[in-house]
Each structure stands twice: as structure tokens, then as C-alpha cells.
Coordinates of C-alpha atoms and ligand atoms in Angstrom, one line a residue:
M96 CA -0.3 -0.1 -0.3
I97 CA 0.8 3.7 -0.4
L98 CA 0.6 6.2 2.1
I99 CA -0.2 9.9 1.1
T100 CA 0.4 12.4 3.8
G101 CA -2.7 15.8 3.2
G102 CA -4.5 12.9 1.1
A103 CA -7.9 14.7 2.3
G104 CA -7.0 17.5 1.1
F105 CA -7.8 19.6 -2.8
I106 CA -4.6 17.6 -4.4
G107 CA -4.0 15.1 -2.7
G108 CA -8.1 13.9 -2.2
N109 CA -7.8 13.4 -5.9
F110 CA -4.6 12.3 -6.1
V111 CA -7.2 9.3 -3.6
H112 CA -10.1 8.9 -6.7
H113 CA -7.4 9.4 -9.9
W114 CA -5.4 6.1 -7.7
F115 CA -8.7 4.0 -7.2
E116 CA -9.8 4.6 -11.0
R117 CA -6.7 4.3 -12.8
C118 CA -6.2 1.3 -10.6
A119 CA -9.7 0.2 -12.7
R120 CA -8.4 2.3 -15.9
L121 CA -4.9 0.1 -16.1
S122 CA -6.1 -3.0 -14.5
L123 CA -4.0 -2.8 -12.0
P124 CA -4.6 -4.3 -8.4
E125 CA -5.9 -2.0 -6.5
E126 CA -3.9 -1.2 -4.0
P127 CA -4.9 -0.1 -1.1
V128 CA -3.6 3.7 0.4
V129 CA -3.5 5.2 4.2
V130 CA -4.5 8.7 4.4
F131 CA -2.1 10.7 7.0
D132 CA -3.8 13.7 7.6
K133 CA -4.4 16.7 11.0
L134 CA -7.5 17.4 8.7
T135 CA -6.9 21.3 9.6
Y136 CA -9.4 23.6 7.9
A137 CA -8.7 22.8 4.6
G138 CA -8.9 18.4 4.8
N139 CA -12.5 17.3 4.4
P140 CA -12.7 13.6 4.5
H141 CA -16.0 13.9 2.6
T142 CA -13.4 14.5 0.0
I143 CA -12.3 10.8 0.1
G144 CA -15.9 9.5 1.7
E145 CA -16.5 6.5 -1.4
H146 CA -12.8 5.3 -0.6
L147 CA -13.1 5.1 2.9
Q148 CA -16.6 3.4 3.7
A149 CA -14.8 1.1 1.1
G150 CA -12.7 -0.1 2.3
R151 CA -9.8 0.9 -0.2
A152 CA -8.8 3.8 2.0
T153 CA -7.9 4.6 5.4
L154 CA -7.9 7.4 7.6
V155 CA -5.1 8.2 9.8
Q156 CA -6.2 11.5 11.5
A157 CA -2.8 13.7 13.2
D158 CA -0.2 15.3 12.3
I159 CA 3.5 14.9 10.6
A160 CA 5.2 16.3 13.1
D161 CA 3.6 13.8 15.3
R162 CA 6.8 11.7 15.2
E163 CA 5.6 9.1 16.8
A164 CA 2.4 8.9 15.0
V165 CA 4.6 8.7 12.0
R166 CA 6.4 5.7 13.6
Q167 CA 3.0 4.2 14.0
A168 CA 1.0 4.5 10.8
L169 CA 4.8 3.3 9.5
A170 CA 4.9 0.2 11.0
T171 CA 1.6 -0.6 11.0
H172 CA 0.6 0.3 7.7
R173 CA 4.7 -0.9 5.9
P174 CA 4.0 1.2 2.6
R175 CA 5.8 0.9 -0.3
A176 CA 5.8 4.5 -1.4
I177 CA 4.9 7.9 0.6
L178 CA 3.5 10.5 -1.3
H179 CA 3.7 14.1 0.7
F180 CA 1.0 16.3 -0.2
A181 CA 0.7 17.7 3.5
A182 CA 1.4 21.8 3.9
E183 CA 0.0 24.5 4.9
S184 CA -1.0 25.8 1.3
H185 CA -2.1 29.4 0.9
V186 CA -0.1 32.9 0.3
D187 CA -2.7 34.5 2.1
R188 CA -2.3 32.7 5.0
S189 CA 1.6 32.4 5.2
I190 CA 0.9 36.0 5.0
H191 CA -1.4 37.0 8.1
G192 CA 0.4 34.0 10.3
P193 CA 3.7 32.3 8.9
G194 CA 3.9 30.4 12.1
E195 CA 1.8 27.4 10.8
F196 CA 3.4 27.5 7.9
I197 CA 6.7 26.6 9.8
H198 CA 5.8 24.2 11.7
T199 CA 3.7 22.1 8.5
N200 CA 6.5 22.4 5.7
M201 CA 9.4 22.9 7.6
V202 CA 9.7 21.2 10.8
G203 CA 6.7 18.9 9.5
T204 CA 8.6 18.0 5.8
F205 CA 12.0 16.9 8.4
S206 CA 10.2 15.0 11.0
L207 CA 8.3 12.5 8.1
L208 CA 12.3 12.5 6.6
E209 CA 13.4 11.1 9.5
E210 CA 10.6 8.4 10.8
A211 CA 10.2 7.6 7.0
R212 CA 14.0 7.5 6.5
A213 CA 14.8 5.1 10.0
Y214 CA 11.6 3.0 8.3
W215 CA 13.6 2.6 5.2
N216 CA 16.6 1.6 7.4
S217 CA 14.8 -0.5 8.5
L218 CA 13.3 -3.0 5.3
E219 CA 15.3 -5.4 3.2
G220 CA 15.2 -7.1 -0.2
A221 CA 13.5 -5.8 -2.9
D222 CA 11.6 -3.8 -0.5
K223 CA 14.4 -1.1 0.4
E224 CA 15.1 -0.6 -2.9
G225 CA 11.1 -0.8 -4.6
F226 CA 10.9 2.3 -1.4
R227 CA 10.1 5.3 -2.9
F228 CA 9.5 9.1 -1.0
L229 CA 7.8 11.4 -3.6
H230 CA 7.7 15.3 -2.2
V231 CA 5.3 17.3 -4.0
S232 CA 6.0 20.8 -4.4
T233 CA 5.3 23.9 -6.3
D234 CA 6.7 26.4 -9.3
E235 CA 6.7 29.1 -6.3
V236 CA 10.0 28.3 -5.0
Y237 CA 11.7 29.5 -7.7
G238 CA 9.9 33.6 -7.6
S239 CA 8.4 35.2 -9.8
L240 CA 9.1 35.5 -13.5
S241 CA 9.4 39.2 -15.6
D242 CA 6.7 38.5 -18.2
T243 CA 10.0 38.5 -21.2
D244 CA 11.8 35.3 -18.7
P245 CA 11.5 32.0 -19.8
A246 CA 9.5 30.0 -17.9
F247 CA 11.0 28.4 -14.7
S248 CA 13.3 24.6 -15.7
E249 CA 14.9 22.4 -12.8
T250 CA 17.3 24.7 -12.5
T251 CA 16.1 27.7 -12.3
P252 CA 18.1 28.9 -8.9
Y253 CA 15.8 29.0 -5.3
A254 CA 14.6 32.7 -5.0
P255 CA 11.1 31.8 -2.7
N256 CA 9.0 35.4 -2.2
S257 CA 6.7 35.0 0.5
P258 CA 6.3 32.8 4.1
Y259 CA 4.4 30.1 2.1
S260 CA 7.2 29.1 -0.8
A261 CA 10.2 30.0 1.2
S262 CA 8.6 27.2 4.2
K263 CA 8.6 24.7 0.8
A264 CA 11.7 25.0 -0.5
G265 CA 13.2 24.7 3.1
S266 CA 11.1 21.7 2.3
D267 CA 12.3 20.6 -0.8
H268 CA 16.6 21.6 0.6
L269 CA 15.7 19.3 3.4
V270 CA 14.3 16.3 0.2
R271 CA 17.2 16.9 -1.7
A272 CA 19.8 16.5 1.4
Y273 CA 18.6 13.6 2.4
H274 CA 18.6 11.1 -0.6
H275 CA 22.2 13.0 -1.1
T276 CA 23.2 12.5 2.5
Y277 CA 21.7 9.6 3.7
G278 CA 21.0 7.7 0.0
F279 CA 17.4 7.8 0.9
P280 CA 15.1 7.3 -1.8
T281 CA 13.3 10.6 -3.1
L282 CA 12.3 12.3 -5.6
T283 CA 9.7 15.8 -6.1
T284 CA 7.9 17.3 -7.9
N285 CA 7.4 20.8 -8.3
C286 CA 3.9 21.5 -9.7
S287 CA 1.9 25.3 -11.4
N288 CA -1.0 26.4 -9.9
N289 CA -3.5 24.0 -9.8
Y290 CA -7.7 23.9 -9.9
G291 CA -10.3 21.7 -10.4
P292 CA -13.4 19.6 -8.2
Y293 CA -12.7 19.6 -4.5
H294 CA -10.7 22.6 -4.1
F295 CA -11.2 24.9 -0.9
P296 CA -12.7 27.7 -1.8
E297 CA -10.5 30.2 -0.6
K298 CA -8.1 30.1 -3.2
L299 CA -8.9 32.2 -6.8
I300 CA -10.8 29.5 -9.0
P301 CA -13.8 28.4 -6.7
L302 CA -13.8 31.5 -5.3
M303 CA -14.8 33.3 -7.9
I304 CA -17.6 30.0 -8.4
L305 CA -19.0 30.7 -5.4
N306 CA -18.6 34.0 -4.8
A307 CA -20.6 35.0 -8.3
L308 CA -23.2 32.3 -7.5
D309 CA -23.8 34.7 -4.1
G310 CA -23.8 37.4 -6.2
K311 CA -21.0 39.0 -4.0
P312 CA -18.1 41.2 -5.3
L313 CA -15.0 39.0 -7.7
P314 CA -12.0 40.7 -5.9
V315 CA -9.3 40.8 -7.8
Y316 CA -6.1 41.5 -6.9
G317 CA -3.8 44.6 -7.9
D318 CA -4.6 45.1 -11.4
G319 CA -5.3 41.9 -12.0
L320 CA -2.4 41.4 -15.0
N321 CA -0.5 38.7 -12.5
I322 CA 0.3 35.0 -14.7
R323 CA -0.8 31.6 -13.1
D324 CA 0.4 28.9 -16.0
W325 CA -2.8 26.9 -15.0
L326 CA -2.7 22.5 -14.2
Y327 CA -5.9 20.4 -14.4
V328 CA -5.1 18.8 -11.5
R329 CA -6.1 15.8 -12.4
D330 CA -3.2 16.2 -15.1
H331 CA -1.0 16.6 -11.9
C332 CA -1.7 13.6 -10.3
E333 CA -1.0 11.7 -13.7
A334 CA 1.8 12.8 -13.9
I335 CA 2.2 11.9 -9.6
C336 CA 1.6 8.6 -11.3
Q337 CA 4.2 8.4 -13.9
V338 CA 7.0 10.4 -11.2
L339 CA 6.1 7.4 -9.1
E340 CA 7.2 4.6 -11.5
K341 CA 9.7 6.1 -13.9
G342 CA 11.5 9.1 -11.4
R343 CA 14.7 8.7 -11.1
L344 CA 16.0 8.6 -7.7
G345 CA 16.8 12.3 -5.8
E346 CA 15.6 13.8 -9.5
T347 CA 13.4 16.3 -9.7
Y348 CA 10.6 17.4 -11.9
N349 CA 8.2 20.0 -13.0
V350 CA 4.8 19.7 -13.8
G351 CA 3.0 22.5 -15.5
G352 CA -0.7 23.5 -17.4
I353 CA 1.5 25.0 -20.3
N354 CA -2.0 27.8 -19.9
E355 CA -0.3 30.8 -18.7
I356 CA -3.2 32.8 -17.7
K357 CA -3.5 36.5 -16.2
N358 CA -5.9 36.5 -13.4
I359 CA -8.8 38.9 -15.0
D360 CA -8.7 36.6 -18.3
V361 CA -9.3 33.7 -15.5
V362 CA -12.1 35.3 -13.5
T363 CA -14.3 36.7 -17.0
T364 CA -13.8 33.1 -18.0
I365 CA -15.5 32.1 -15.0
C366 CA -18.1 34.8 -15.6
R367 CA -19.1 34.1 -19.4
K368 CA -19.5 29.9 -18.5
L369 CA -21.8 31.2 -15.2
D370 CA -23.5 33.6 -17.7
A371 CA -24.2 30.3 -19.7
L372 CA -25.1 27.7 -17.7
R373 CA -26.4 29.7 -14.3
P374 CA -28.0 33.6 -15.8
R375 CA -28.1 35.6 -12.9
A376 CA -31.9 35.9 -11.9
D377 CA -31.5 40.3 -12.6
G378 CA -30.2 39.1 -16.4
Q379 CA -27.2 41.4 -15.4
P380 CA -23.5 39.6 -16.6
Y381 CA -21.4 38.7 -13.6
E382 CA -18.4 40.3 -14.5
S383 CA -20.3 42.9 -13.2
L384 CA -19.8 42.0 -9.7
I385 CA -15.1 42.1 -10.6
T386 CA -14.1 44.2 -8.0
Y387 CA -10.2 45.6 -8.0
V388 CA -8.9 45.5 -4.6
K389 CA -5.8 46.3 -3.1
D390 CA -3.1 44.4 -3.3
R391 CA -1.2 41.5 -1.8
P392 CA 2.0 41.9 -0.1
G393 CA 4.9 40.6 -2.4
H394 CA 2.8 39.5 -5.1
D395 CA 4.3 37.6 -7.6
R396 CA 3.9 39.1 -10.7
R397 CA 4.0 35.9 -13.3
Y398 CA 5.0 31.9 -12.6
A399 CA 5.6 29.7 -15.6
I400 CA 7.0 26.0 -15.7
D401 CA 8.9 24.7 -18.9
P402 CA 7.5 20.9 -18.6
T403 CA 10.8 19.7 -21.0
K404 CA 11.7 17.2 -18.7
I405 CA 9.2 15.5 -17.3
Q406 CA 7.7 15.3 -21.0
S407 CA 10.8 13.5 -22.3
E408 CA 12.1 11.6 -19.5
I409 CA 8.8 10.1 -18.2
G410 CA 6.9 11.0 -21.3
W411 CA 3.4 12.7 -19.4
K412 CA 1.8 15.8 -21.0
P413 CA -1.2 17.4 -19.4
A414 CA -4.8 15.9 -21.4
E415 CA -6.7 18.9 -20.6
T416 CA -6.9 22.2 -21.6
F417 CA -7.7 24.5 -19.9
E418 CA -11.0 25.3 -21.4
S419 CA -11.8 21.7 -21.0
G420 CA -10.3 21.8 -17.3
I421 CA -12.3 25.1 -16.2
N422 CA -15.8 23.9 -18.1
K423 CA -15.2 20.1 -15.4
T424 CA -14.4 22.3 -13.2
V425 CA -17.2 25.4 -13.3
Q426 CA -20.0 21.7 -13.7
W427 CA -18.8 20.2 -10.5
F428 CA -18.6 22.9 -8.7
L429 CA -22.6 23.8 -10.0
D430 CA -23.4 19.8 -8.9
H431 CA -21.9 19.5 -5.7
T432 CA -23.3 22.4 -3.2
D433 CA -23.4 19.3 -0.5
W434 CA -19.2 18.9 -0.7
I435 CA -19.6 22.5 -0.9
D436 CA -22.0 22.9 2.8
T437 CA -19.9 20.5 4.7
V438 CA -16.6 22.9 3.7
R439 CA -18.3 26.3 4.5
S440 CA -20.3 24.6 7.5
G441 CA -17.8 23.0 9.3
A442 CA -20.2 19.9 9.8
Y443 CA -17.3 17.6 7.9
R444 CA -15.8 17.7 11.4
D445 CA -18.8 16.1 13.1
W446 CA -19.5 14.1 10.0
L447 CA -16.1 12.9 11.3
D448 CA -16.4 12.6 14.8
Q449 CA -19.8 10.5 14.1
N450 CA -17.9 8.2 11.6
Y451 CA -14.6 7.7 12.1
A452 CA -13.8 8.4 15.9
E453 CA -14.0 4.8 17.2
R454 CA -12.1 3.9 14.1
A455 CA -9.0 5.5 14.8
Ligands
NAD564 P1 -4.7 21.9 0.9 O1 -4.3 23.0 1.6 O2 -6.1 22.1 0.0 O3 -4.2 20.7 1.3 C1 -3.4 20.2 2.8 C2 -3.9 19.2 3.4 O4 -3.0 18.8 4.1 C3 -5.3 19.3 4.7 O5 -6.0 17.7 3.7 C4 -5.3 19.3 5.4 O6 -5.2 19.0 6.7 C5 -3.0 18.8 5.5 N1 -2.5 19.3 6.8 C6 -2.2 20.5 6.3 N2 -0.7 20.5 7.9 C7 -0.9 19.2 8.0 C8 0.1 18.0 8.9 N3 0.7 19.2 10.0 N4 0.0 17.1 9.5 C9 -1.3 16.1 8.5 N5 -2.1 17.6 7.6 C10 -1.9 18.1 7.6 O7 -3.6 21.5 -0.3 P2 -3.2 21.3 -2.4 O8 -3.7 22.3 -2.7 O9 -3.9 19.7 -1.8 O10 -2.0 21.2 -2.2 C11 -1.3 19.8 -1.8 C12 0.1 20.4 -1.6 O11 1.1 20.5 -3.3 C13 1.2 21.3 -0.8 O12 2.3 20.5 -0.4 C14 1.3 22.3 -1.7 O13 2.3 22.8 -1.4 C15 1.7 21.6 -2.9 N6 1.4 22.8 -4.3 C16 -0.4 22.9 -4.5 C17 -0.7 23.7 -5.3 C18 -2.1 24.2 -5.6 O14 -1.5 24.6 -6.9 N7 -3.3 23.8 -4.9 C19 0.0 24.5 -6.2 C20 2.0 23.6 -6.5 C21 1.9 23.1 -5.4
TYD565 P1 -4.3 31.4 -4.8 O1 -5.5 31.0 -6.2 O2 -4.1 32.2 -3.8 O3 -2.8 31.0 -5.3 P2 -1.4 31.5 -5.5 O4 -0.8 32.5 -4.7 O5 -0.3 30.4 -4.9 O6 -0.7 31.9 -6.8 O7 -4.2 32.6 -6.6 C1 -3.6 33.1 -7.1 C2 -3.7 34.2 -8.4 O8 -5.3 35.2 -8.0 C3 -2.3 35.3 -7.5 O9 -2.2 36.6 -8.5 C4 -3.5 35.7 -6.5 C5 -5.1 36.0 -7.4 N1 -6.2 36.5 -6.8 C6 -7.1 37.8 -7.0 O10 -7.2 38.3 -7.6 N2 -8.3 37.4 -5.3 C7 -8.0 36.9 -4.7 O11 -9.4 36.9 -4.4 C8 -7.8 35.3 -4.3 C9 -7.4 34.2 -4.1 C10 -6.6 35.4 -5.2

């Protein structure tokens, strides 16, 4: 089995769905997963509820910085790989309170690495040879690009600008050092901005969809001309599966959507989709809700990924265009008000107490 930290979050949760669908599609044995997740505000067991209920996935609610809990989970479940998604992930929150970001992204990753290394050292033969630690990171570690700079490659120097990206850069360096010093079998992926189902509505795309549906202002930071390279979350999940299978130990792979888009264009695209799918009662276009607001301090101007390495070495490329991915995303949010309610009301915590306390 594989152990997934942060598997109740946005990308980790999508990964759990992708994993089982992929096993079925490729006629692979259904390999179970253990989700190791603290269930912070961003973690929601509803996201993976069907797999928990079917017994394919097991939830361990704990902090990656709790070494005893990590040790126990590894000893009990004996995974062949650890996929490390758990993180504090929102730049704006890192500006208001960096402490949690240092705790989880740096201290937590360090604790996980220490316990994973001890576990790996206890393995023998093919189990030890085949073990993998895949660290999921971000393109934000490379800093900000001007409009004319080339896209980030794996050799771009690190220049993180926010407490979030600095804490992720620190975790990347630890992972690199554990491979270099101890020969620990690591793989690292640095991806661009993800979007898709189960996206927590504090991030740009889900926030805009839900605010629009509520008739609330659509807050665009600064001049709205910042650029992100949007990656559909399932494309990212498939990239992780392929890096896990084929990646060279100690290497990093950049994963990008080949979709550089200005924020204002993302927001107007969402507005137009909603105009077509769910027109407003007053007949006004959703774009009339767009409101420019004060910029984020230190706001990175542009991110873009050069995916040449993962394309040529691993053979992965994104399947979705922004047009196809945003259509799926908007439709998913229109169809899943039940999930949105669990996120908004916090009822998922009650659901957890009712259904999982006794199984912990
Ligand atoms: P998320 O915030 O939606 O989910 C994070 C998950 O980690 C949650 O389930 C949360 O409960 C869990 N978690 C947080 N602190 C924990 C701790 N101390 N111990 C155990 N679990 C903890 O994040 P996401 O968007 O799914 O991101 C997943 C990974 O991908 C992160 O490492 C992030 O840095 C990286 N990433 C995300 C994006 C993006 O666009 N979302 C882009 C690039 C990289
Ligand atoms: P976000 O989803 O927070 O991801 P990141 O900061 O990690 O790239 O933001 C994406 C872009 O959207 C970023 O340039 C900030 C901008 N943004 C807004 O303009 N308004 C908002 O309300 C939010 C949340 C983000």
C-alpha cells in the first residue's frame, strides 16, 4: 500500500480518486492507501468518503510533525511508498500567520523524513530497493518571472518570496539533502497552480465561482494582470503516478499545465461560463461583480513551468486545455453543493466524529 500525507486536501484527495480509477483503467490490482492527515480547516474526509467507506482507504488523523504518530502509522501499514502532499498551502494565510507554515512545511517535513528514513533503513532486499518518498512541491520556490523571462526549469535558482514559498523551499532542500547524504530514495515534483474539483474555496478559481453564485463581489488583487500557469488537478495526479513509477531517484520534475493566463482573464472566463450555465436572476452579467481590491503584499507577477524534462524523460503531458478543464470545474461546483456545504459549515468535523472516531 501507499501512504498519502494530506490526502484529505484538494490535490491529495483528487489523487486518492485518481489512484483507484487508474488501477481500474489499467487493470492493476487495487492497491490500498493510507491517508495521513491532520484535518486542518483544509482537510475534509468527505472528499474521499466513498473510498473510506469501501475500505480501500484508511484515515489516520494526525500531524506529520508528531513523530510517534508517523512511526506508528509506518509500522502498522508498512507502505511501499510515501507521497507527501500535506502542507499549509495558502499564500495569503502565510502572510497573516507564517508560524503554521514553518511548523507543517518545514518541521513537519523534517519529522516525516526522519521517521521515513528509519523505516526505510529497517526494510530489506526488494522492499528497501523499491521504496520511494515522493515530495510534492510548488513552482513558487523559484520566485517571480517578468513577462519576458523564460519559464522555470529544474535548474532555475530558488528565490522564494512569500513565507509559504520559503517554507516549501526549505522542505525541498531537506528532501534533496536526505537523498544526497543518506541515499534516501526521494523524488520531488514542483508544479504550477492546480484547479479542479474539491478545491478549497479560499483559492482564486473556487472563490470566484462561489462568490459569483452568491452574488458577492469578485475580488481581483492589484491590476489583475498577474499570470499563473494553470494545471488541471487530474493531470497533476497522473504526472505524480508516472514520476513514482519512472522517476530517477534524487531528481526533481517540474509539472506545468502549459496554460499561462492573466488573473483577470481567468475571472472573466468563469463569469462567461456561469452566464451560460446559470444566468443571474436580474439578467446582469457576472462580470459586473468584478471588484479590484488592494494587492497582496509581495505579490509574485508571473509563474510559468517549462515541462521539457518530465515530457522527454517520463513521457507525461497534460491532457486538458484550460477551456476543457475550467468547463469541468465550473460544472463540478454547480453539481456538488453538498460538498460545498460541508466545507462551509464545518459539518465535516461532526461527520468525522460520528463515523471515524471509533476507527482511529
Ligand atoms: P490543501 O491546503 O488543500 O490541503 C492540505 C492538506 O494537508 C489538508 O488535508 C490538511 O488537513 C493537511 N495538513 C495540513 N497540515 C498538516 C499536518 N501538519 N499534518 C498532516 N496533515 C496536514 O493543499 P493542496 O492544494 O492540496 O496542496 C497539496 C500539496 O501540493 C502541498 O504540498 C502544496 O504545497 C502543493 N502545491 C499545491 C498547489 C495548488 O495549486 N494547490 C500548487 C503547487 C503545489
Ligand atoms: P491563489 O489561488 O491564492 O494561488 P497562488 O497565490 O498560490 O498563486 O491565487 C492565484 C492568483 O489569484 C494570485 O495571483 C492571487 C490572485 N487572487 C486574486 O486576485 N483574488 C483573490 O481573491 C485570490 C484568492 C487570489
